[in-house]
Short mmCIF file of C-alpha atoms and ligand atoms in Angstrom, two decimals:
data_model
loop_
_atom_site.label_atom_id
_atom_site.label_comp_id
_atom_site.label_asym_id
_atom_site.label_seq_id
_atom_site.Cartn_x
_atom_site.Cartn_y
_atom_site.Cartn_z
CA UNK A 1 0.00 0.00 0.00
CA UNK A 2 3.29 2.40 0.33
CA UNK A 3 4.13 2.29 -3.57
CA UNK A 4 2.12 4.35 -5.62
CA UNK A 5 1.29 2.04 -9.25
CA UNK A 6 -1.27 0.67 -11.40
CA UNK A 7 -2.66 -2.39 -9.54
CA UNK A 8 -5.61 -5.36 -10.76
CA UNK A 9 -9.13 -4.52 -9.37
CA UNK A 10 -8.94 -7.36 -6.78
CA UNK A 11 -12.15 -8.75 -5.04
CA UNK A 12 -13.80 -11.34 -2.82
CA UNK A 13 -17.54 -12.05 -2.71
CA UNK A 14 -17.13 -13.70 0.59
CA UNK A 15 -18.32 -10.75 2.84
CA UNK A 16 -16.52 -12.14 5.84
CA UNK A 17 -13.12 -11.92 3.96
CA UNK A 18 -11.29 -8.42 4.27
CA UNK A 19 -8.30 -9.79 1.63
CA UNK A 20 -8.40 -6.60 -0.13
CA UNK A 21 -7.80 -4.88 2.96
CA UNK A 22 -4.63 -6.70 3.25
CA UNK A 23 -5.47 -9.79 5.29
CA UNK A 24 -5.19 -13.24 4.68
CA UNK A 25 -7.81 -15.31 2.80
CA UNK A 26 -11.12 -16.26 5.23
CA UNK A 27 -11.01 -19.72 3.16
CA UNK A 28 -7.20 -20.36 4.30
CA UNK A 29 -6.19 -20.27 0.30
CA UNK A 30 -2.23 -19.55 0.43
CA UNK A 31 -2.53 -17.60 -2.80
CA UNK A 32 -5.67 -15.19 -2.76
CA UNK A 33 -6.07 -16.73 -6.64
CA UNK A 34 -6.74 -20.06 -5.57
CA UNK A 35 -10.29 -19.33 -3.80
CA UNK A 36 -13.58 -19.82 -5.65
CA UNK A 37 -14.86 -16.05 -4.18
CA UNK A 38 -11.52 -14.23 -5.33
CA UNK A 39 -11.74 -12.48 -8.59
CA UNK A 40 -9.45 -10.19 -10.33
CA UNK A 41 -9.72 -8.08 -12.87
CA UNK A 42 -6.93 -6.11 -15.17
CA UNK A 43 -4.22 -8.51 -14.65
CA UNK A 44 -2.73 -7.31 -17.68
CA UNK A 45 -1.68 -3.74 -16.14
CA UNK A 46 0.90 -5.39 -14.17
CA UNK A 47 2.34 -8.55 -11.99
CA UNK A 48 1.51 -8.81 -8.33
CA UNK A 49 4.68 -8.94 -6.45
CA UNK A 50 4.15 -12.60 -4.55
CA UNK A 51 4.61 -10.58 -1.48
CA UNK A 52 1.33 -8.63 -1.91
CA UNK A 53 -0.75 -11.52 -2.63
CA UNK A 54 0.30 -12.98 0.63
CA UNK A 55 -1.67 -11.52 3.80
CA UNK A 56 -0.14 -13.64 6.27
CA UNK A 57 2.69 -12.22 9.18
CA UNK A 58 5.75 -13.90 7.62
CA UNK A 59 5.15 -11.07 4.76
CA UNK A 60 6.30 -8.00 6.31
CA UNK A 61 3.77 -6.30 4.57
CA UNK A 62 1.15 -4.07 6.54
CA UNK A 63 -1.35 -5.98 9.24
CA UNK A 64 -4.99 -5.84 8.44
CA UNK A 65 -7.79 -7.20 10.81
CA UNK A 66 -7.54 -10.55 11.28
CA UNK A 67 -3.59 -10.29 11.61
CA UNK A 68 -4.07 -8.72 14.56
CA UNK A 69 -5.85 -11.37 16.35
CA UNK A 70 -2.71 -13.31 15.60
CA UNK A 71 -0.64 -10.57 17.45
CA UNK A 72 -2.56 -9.15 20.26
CA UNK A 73 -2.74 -12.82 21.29
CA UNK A 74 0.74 -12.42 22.76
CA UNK A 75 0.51 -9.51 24.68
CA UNK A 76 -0.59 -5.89 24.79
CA UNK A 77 -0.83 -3.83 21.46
CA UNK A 78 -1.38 -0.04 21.12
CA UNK A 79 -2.88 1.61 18.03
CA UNK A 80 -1.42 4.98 17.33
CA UNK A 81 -3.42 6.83 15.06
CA UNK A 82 -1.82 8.90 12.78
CA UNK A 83 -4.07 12.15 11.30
CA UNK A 84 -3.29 14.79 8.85
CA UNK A 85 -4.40 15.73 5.43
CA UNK A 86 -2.51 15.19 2.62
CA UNK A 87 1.66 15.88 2.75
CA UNK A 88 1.45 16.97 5.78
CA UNK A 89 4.56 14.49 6.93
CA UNK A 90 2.43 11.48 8.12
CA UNK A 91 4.81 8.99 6.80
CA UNK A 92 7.79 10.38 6.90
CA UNK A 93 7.23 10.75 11.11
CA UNK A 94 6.48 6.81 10.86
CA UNK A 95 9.32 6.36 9.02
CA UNK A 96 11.50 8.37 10.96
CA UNK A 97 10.76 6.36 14.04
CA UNK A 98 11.39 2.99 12.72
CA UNK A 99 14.43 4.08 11.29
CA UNK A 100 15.61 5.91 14.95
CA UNK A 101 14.92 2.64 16.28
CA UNK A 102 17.06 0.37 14.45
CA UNK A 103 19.81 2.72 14.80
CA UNK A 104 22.71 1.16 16.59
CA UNK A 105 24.23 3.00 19.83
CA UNK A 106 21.22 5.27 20.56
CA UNK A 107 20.01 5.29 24.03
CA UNK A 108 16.24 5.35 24.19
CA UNK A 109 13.76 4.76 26.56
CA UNK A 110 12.24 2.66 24.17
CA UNK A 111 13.97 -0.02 22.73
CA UNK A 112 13.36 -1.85 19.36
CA UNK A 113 12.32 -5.75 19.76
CA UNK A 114 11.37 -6.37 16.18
CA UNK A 115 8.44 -6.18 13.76
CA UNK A 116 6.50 -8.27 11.95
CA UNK A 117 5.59 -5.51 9.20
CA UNK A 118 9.74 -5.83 8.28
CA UNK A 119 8.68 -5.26 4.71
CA UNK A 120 6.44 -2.81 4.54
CA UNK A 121 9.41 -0.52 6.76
CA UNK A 122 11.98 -1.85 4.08
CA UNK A 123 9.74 -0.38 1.37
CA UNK A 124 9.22 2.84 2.92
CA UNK A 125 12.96 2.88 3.85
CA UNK A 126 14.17 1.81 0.38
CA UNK A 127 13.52 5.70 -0.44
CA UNK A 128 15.56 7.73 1.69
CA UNK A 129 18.57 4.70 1.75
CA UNK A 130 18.88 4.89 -2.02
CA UNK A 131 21.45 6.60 -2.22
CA UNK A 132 22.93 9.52 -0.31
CA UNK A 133 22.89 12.10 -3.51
CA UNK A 134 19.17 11.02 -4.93
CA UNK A 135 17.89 9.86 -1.59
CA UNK A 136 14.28 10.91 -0.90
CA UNK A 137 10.95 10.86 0.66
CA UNK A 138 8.94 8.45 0.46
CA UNK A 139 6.13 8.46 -1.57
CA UNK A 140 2.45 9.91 -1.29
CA UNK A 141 0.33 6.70 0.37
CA UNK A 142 -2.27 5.36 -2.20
CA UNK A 143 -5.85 5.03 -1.20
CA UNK A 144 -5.96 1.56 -2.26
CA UNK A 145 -7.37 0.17 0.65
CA UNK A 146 -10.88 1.55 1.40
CA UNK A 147 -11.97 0.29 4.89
CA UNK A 148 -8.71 0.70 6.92
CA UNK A 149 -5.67 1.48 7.15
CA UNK A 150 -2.24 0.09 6.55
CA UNK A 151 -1.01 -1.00 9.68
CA UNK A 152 3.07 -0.64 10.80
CA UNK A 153 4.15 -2.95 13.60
CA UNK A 154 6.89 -1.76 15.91
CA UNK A 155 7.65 -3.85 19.38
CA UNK A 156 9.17 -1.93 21.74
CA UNK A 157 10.80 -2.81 25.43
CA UNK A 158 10.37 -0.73 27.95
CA UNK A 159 13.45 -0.16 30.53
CA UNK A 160 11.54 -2.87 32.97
CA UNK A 161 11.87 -5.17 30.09
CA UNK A 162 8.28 -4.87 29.48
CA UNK A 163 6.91 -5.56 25.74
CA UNK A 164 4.56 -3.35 23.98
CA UNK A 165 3.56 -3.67 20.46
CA UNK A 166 2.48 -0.91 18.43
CA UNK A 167 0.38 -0.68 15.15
CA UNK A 168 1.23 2.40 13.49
CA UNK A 169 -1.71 3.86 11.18
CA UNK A 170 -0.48 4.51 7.79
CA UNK A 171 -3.31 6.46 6.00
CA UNK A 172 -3.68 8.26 3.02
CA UNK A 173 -4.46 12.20 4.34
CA UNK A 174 -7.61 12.61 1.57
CA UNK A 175 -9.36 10.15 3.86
CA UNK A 176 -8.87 12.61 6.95
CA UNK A 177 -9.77 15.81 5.12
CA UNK A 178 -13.03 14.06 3.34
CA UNK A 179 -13.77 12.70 6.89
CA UNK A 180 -13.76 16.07 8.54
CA UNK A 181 -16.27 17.68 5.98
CA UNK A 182 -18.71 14.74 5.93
CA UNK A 183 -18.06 11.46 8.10
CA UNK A 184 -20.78 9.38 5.99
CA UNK A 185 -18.52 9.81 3.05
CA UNK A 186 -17.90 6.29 1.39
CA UNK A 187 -14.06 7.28 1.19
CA UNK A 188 -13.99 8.33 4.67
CA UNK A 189 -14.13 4.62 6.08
CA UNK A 190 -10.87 4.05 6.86
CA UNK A 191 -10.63 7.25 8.61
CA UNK A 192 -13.09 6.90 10.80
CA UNK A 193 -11.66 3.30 11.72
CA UNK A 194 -8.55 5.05 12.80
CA UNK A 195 -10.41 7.26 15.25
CA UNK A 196 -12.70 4.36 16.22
CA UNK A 197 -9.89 2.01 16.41
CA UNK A 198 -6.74 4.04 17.82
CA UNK A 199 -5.27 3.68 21.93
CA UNK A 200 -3.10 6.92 20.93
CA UNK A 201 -4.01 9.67 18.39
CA UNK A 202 -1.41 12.30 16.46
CA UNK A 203 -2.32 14.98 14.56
CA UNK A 204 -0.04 16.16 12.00
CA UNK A 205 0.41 19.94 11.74
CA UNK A 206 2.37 21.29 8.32
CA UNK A 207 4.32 24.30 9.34
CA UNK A 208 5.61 24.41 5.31
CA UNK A 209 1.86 24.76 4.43
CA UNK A 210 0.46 26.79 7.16
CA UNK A 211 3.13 29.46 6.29
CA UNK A 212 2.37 29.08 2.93
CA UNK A 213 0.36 30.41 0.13
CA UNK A 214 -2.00 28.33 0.81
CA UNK A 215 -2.07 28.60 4.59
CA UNK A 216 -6.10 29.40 4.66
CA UNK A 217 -7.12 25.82 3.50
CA UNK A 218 -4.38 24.52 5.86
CA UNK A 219 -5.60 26.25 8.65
CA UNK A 220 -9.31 25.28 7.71
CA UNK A 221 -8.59 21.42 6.56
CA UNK A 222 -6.63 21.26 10.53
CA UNK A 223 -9.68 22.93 12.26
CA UNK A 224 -12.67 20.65 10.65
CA UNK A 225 -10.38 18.12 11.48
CA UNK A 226 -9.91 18.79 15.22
CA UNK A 227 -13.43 19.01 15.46
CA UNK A 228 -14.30 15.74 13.89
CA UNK A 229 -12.22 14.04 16.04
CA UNK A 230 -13.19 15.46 19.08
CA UNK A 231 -15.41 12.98 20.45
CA UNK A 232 -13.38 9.62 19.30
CA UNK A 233 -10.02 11.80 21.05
CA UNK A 234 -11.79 11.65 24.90
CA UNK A 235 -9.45 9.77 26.99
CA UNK A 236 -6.91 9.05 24.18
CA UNK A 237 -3.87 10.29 24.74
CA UNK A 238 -3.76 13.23 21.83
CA UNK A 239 -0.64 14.94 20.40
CA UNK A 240 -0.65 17.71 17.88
CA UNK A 241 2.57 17.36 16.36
CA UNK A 242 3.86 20.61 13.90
CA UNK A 243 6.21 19.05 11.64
CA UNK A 244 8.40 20.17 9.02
CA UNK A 245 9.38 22.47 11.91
CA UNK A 246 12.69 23.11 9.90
CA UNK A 247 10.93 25.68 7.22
CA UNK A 248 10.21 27.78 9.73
CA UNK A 249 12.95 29.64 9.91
CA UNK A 250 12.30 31.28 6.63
CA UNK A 251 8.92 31.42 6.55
CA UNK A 252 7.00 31.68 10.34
CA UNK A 253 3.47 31.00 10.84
CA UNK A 254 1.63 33.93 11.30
CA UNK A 255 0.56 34.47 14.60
CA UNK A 256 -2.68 34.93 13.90
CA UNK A 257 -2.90 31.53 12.30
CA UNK A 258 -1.34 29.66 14.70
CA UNK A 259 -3.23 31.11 17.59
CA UNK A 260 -6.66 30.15 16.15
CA UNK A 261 -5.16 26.61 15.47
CA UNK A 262 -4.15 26.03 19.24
CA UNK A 263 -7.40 27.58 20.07
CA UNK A 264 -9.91 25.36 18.19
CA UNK A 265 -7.29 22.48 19.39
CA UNK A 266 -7.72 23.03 22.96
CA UNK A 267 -11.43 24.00 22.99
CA UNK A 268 -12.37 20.58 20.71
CA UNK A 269 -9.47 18.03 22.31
CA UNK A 270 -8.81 20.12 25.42
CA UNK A 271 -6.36 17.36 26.72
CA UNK A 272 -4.41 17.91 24.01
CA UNK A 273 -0.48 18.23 23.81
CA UNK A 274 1.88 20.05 21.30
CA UNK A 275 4.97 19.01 19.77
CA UNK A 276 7.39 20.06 17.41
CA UNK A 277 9.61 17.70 14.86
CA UNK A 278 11.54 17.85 12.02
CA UNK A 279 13.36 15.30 9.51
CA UNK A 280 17.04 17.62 10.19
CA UNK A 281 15.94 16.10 14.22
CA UNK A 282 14.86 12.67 13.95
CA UNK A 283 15.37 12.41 17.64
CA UNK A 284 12.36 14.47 18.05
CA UNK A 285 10.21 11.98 16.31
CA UNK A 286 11.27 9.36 18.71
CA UNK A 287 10.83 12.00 21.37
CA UNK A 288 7.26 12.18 20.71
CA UNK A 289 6.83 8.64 20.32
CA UNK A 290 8.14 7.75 23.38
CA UNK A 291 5.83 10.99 25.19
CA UNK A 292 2.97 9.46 24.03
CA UNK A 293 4.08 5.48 25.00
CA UNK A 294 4.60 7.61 28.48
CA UNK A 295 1.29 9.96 28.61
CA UNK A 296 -0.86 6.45 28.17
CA UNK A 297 1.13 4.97 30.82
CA UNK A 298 0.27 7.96 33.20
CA UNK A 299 -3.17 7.76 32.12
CA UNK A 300 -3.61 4.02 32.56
CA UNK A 301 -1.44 3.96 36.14
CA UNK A 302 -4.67 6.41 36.90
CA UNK A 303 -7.02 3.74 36.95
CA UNK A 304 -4.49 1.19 38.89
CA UNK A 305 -6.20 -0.74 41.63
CA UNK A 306 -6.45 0.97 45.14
CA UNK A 307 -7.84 -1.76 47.26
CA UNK A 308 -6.45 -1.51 50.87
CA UNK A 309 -4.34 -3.93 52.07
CA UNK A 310 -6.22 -5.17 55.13
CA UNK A 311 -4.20 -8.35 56.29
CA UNK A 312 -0.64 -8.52 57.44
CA UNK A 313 0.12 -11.50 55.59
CA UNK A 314 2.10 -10.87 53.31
CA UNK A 315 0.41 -13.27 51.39
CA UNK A 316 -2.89 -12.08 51.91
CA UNK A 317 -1.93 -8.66 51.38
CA UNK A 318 -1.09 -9.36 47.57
CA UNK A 319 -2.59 -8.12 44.99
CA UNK A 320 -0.73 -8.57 41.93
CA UNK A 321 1.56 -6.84 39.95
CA UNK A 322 -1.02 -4.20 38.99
CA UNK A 323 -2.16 -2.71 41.89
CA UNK A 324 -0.61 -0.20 43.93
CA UNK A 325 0.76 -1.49 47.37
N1 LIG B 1 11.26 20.38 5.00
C1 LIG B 1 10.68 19.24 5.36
N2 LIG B 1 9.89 18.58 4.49
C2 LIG B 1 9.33 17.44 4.90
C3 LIG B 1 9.53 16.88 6.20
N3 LIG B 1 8.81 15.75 6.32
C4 LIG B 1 8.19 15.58 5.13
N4 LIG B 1 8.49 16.59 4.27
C5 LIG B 1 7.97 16.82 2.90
O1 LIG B 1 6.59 16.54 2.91
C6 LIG B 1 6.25 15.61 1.87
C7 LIG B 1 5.12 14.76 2.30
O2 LIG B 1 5.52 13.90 3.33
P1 LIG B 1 4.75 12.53 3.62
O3 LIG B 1 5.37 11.96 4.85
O4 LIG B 1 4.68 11.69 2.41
O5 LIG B 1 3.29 13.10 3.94
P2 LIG B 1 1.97 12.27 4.21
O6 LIG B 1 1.21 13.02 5.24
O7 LIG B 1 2.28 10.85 4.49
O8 LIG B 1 1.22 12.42 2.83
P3 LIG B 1 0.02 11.50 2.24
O9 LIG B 1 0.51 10.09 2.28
O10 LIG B 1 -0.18 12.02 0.88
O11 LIG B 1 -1.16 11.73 3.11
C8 LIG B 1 7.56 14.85 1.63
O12 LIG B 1 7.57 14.33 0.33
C9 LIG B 1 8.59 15.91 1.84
O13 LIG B 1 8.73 16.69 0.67
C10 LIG B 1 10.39 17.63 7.12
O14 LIG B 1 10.62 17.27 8.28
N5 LIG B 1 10.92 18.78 6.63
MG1 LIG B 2 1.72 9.08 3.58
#
């Protein structure tokens, strides 16, 4: 889903299979061709890498649905959301994390265990490793897949050795700025299963556009979006993050701009928290990452057991590793 090109019209008429959402065949087919509900049409505009006809973990390519089942069985998994409209540095955050992560040598709170979307990271990687004199961004995300959204998978360790996996939205920002103006739009599915769906919600800001030309749709596309969101961001830990922080120096949000933007941010997601990151930092994109990995742990230690110890034995006085002694 990271590439942009000309793909088949693929689909199932088994309505409890999601395989064009990325997920694995509901009739346990290996290959997606060899079920009697799969049909595909335009084969001729170009060959399926194996790899994308394969929804199964041992891919690497993005989770869907039914992967997850596979996954949360093993422990804990947090969805972070990621919102923005178009360009405004979605990916390139994502990417910057998993790259920040892999780096050797790095102290971090946070510590990369693995992934089991090692592919779909590659992919986006492939574009800024190219080579150091053509290297790039990666590309705009297609809006291929209609329902949800490609899903990144980083496992992190905490410093108590504690595993947490992560699914990383991967969206296509049309979805978020369709979803804003009218939530019963039929291409605004996906977007609402991010709000729905996501532990952890981010909100990319574009300081390059709102100090641009075109700052007044920036500005307006950020604000309908805020107040979309509002109700699926209560009790979410939510971040706006400004990004592309590094244009700034040449060209400053106007104040008057960016005061209405914190304005309608606080009075729709009042919990709300700002940061700023840029690709010339790409410690502050693991910065935020790890603030919000933090925030949910404050908010979730919240709601941590109280009940009084009322026995001096020590072994009646237990209460497991979750409550506070
Ligand atoms: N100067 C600067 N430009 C950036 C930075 N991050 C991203 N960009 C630029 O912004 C463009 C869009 O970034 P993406 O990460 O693809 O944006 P996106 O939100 O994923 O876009 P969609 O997938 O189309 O929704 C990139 O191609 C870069 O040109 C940054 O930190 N600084
Ligand atoms: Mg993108």
């Amino acid at each position: 889903m990271t590439i942009d090109k000309i793909s088949p019209v693929r689909s199932c008429t088994n309505d409890s299979c999601h395989i064009e959402d990325g997920e694995s065949c509901a009739m346990g087919e290996d290959a997606p061709c060899d079920c009697e509900f799969y049909t595909h049409e335009n084969d001729d505009i170009t060959d399926i890498p194996e790899s994308n006809e394969y929804g199964v973990l041992w891919s690497g390519n993005t989770l869907g649905v039914q992967d997850l089942r596979l996954l949360q069985a093993r422990d804990r998994s947090l969805t972070v959301g990621v919102l923005g409209s178009h360009n405004t540095g979605k990916t390139t955050f994502l990417l910057i994390a998993y790259l920040n992560h892999i780096r050797r040598g790095i102290e971090l709170t946070y510590t990369f265990a693995g992934s089991k979307t090692l592919g779909a990271w590659e992919n986006l990687s492939s574009w800024p490793r190219l080579d150091t004199s053509k290297s790039t961004f990666p590309p705009h995300t297609s809006r291929q897949a209609e329902r949800m959204p490609g899903l990144l998978h980083l496992a992190l360790r905490d410093n108590t050795g504690e595993l947490v996996d992560l699914l990383l939205t991967d969206a296509p920002g049309e979805w978020f700025t369709t979803w804003a103006l009218n939530a019963e739009d039929s291409n605004a599915e996906g977007a609402q299963w991010t709000a729905i769906n996501s532990d952890l919600l981010i909100i990319t800001a574009d300081c390059k556009k709102l100090s641009g030309s075109d700052r007044g749709k920036a500005r307006g596309d950020l604000i309908n979006l805020f107040q979309r969101l509002s109700p699926f961001a209560k009790g979410k830990p939510t971040f706006l993050v400004w990004t592309k922080t590094d244009e700034l120096e040449n060209n400053p949000i106007p104040m008057k701009i960016k005061e209405t933007i914190v304005d309608k941010l606080l009075k729709n997601i009042p919990h709300a928290k700002q940061h700023e990151v840029s690709i010339q930092e790409p410690d502050s994109v693991t910065n935020v990452l790890h603030a919000l990995l933090k925030e949910h742990d404050i908010s979730k230690n919240s709601l941590a057991i109280t009940t009084p110890i009322i026995d001096n034995t020590s072994f009646m006085s237990y209460r497991g590793n979750n409550a506070q002694q």
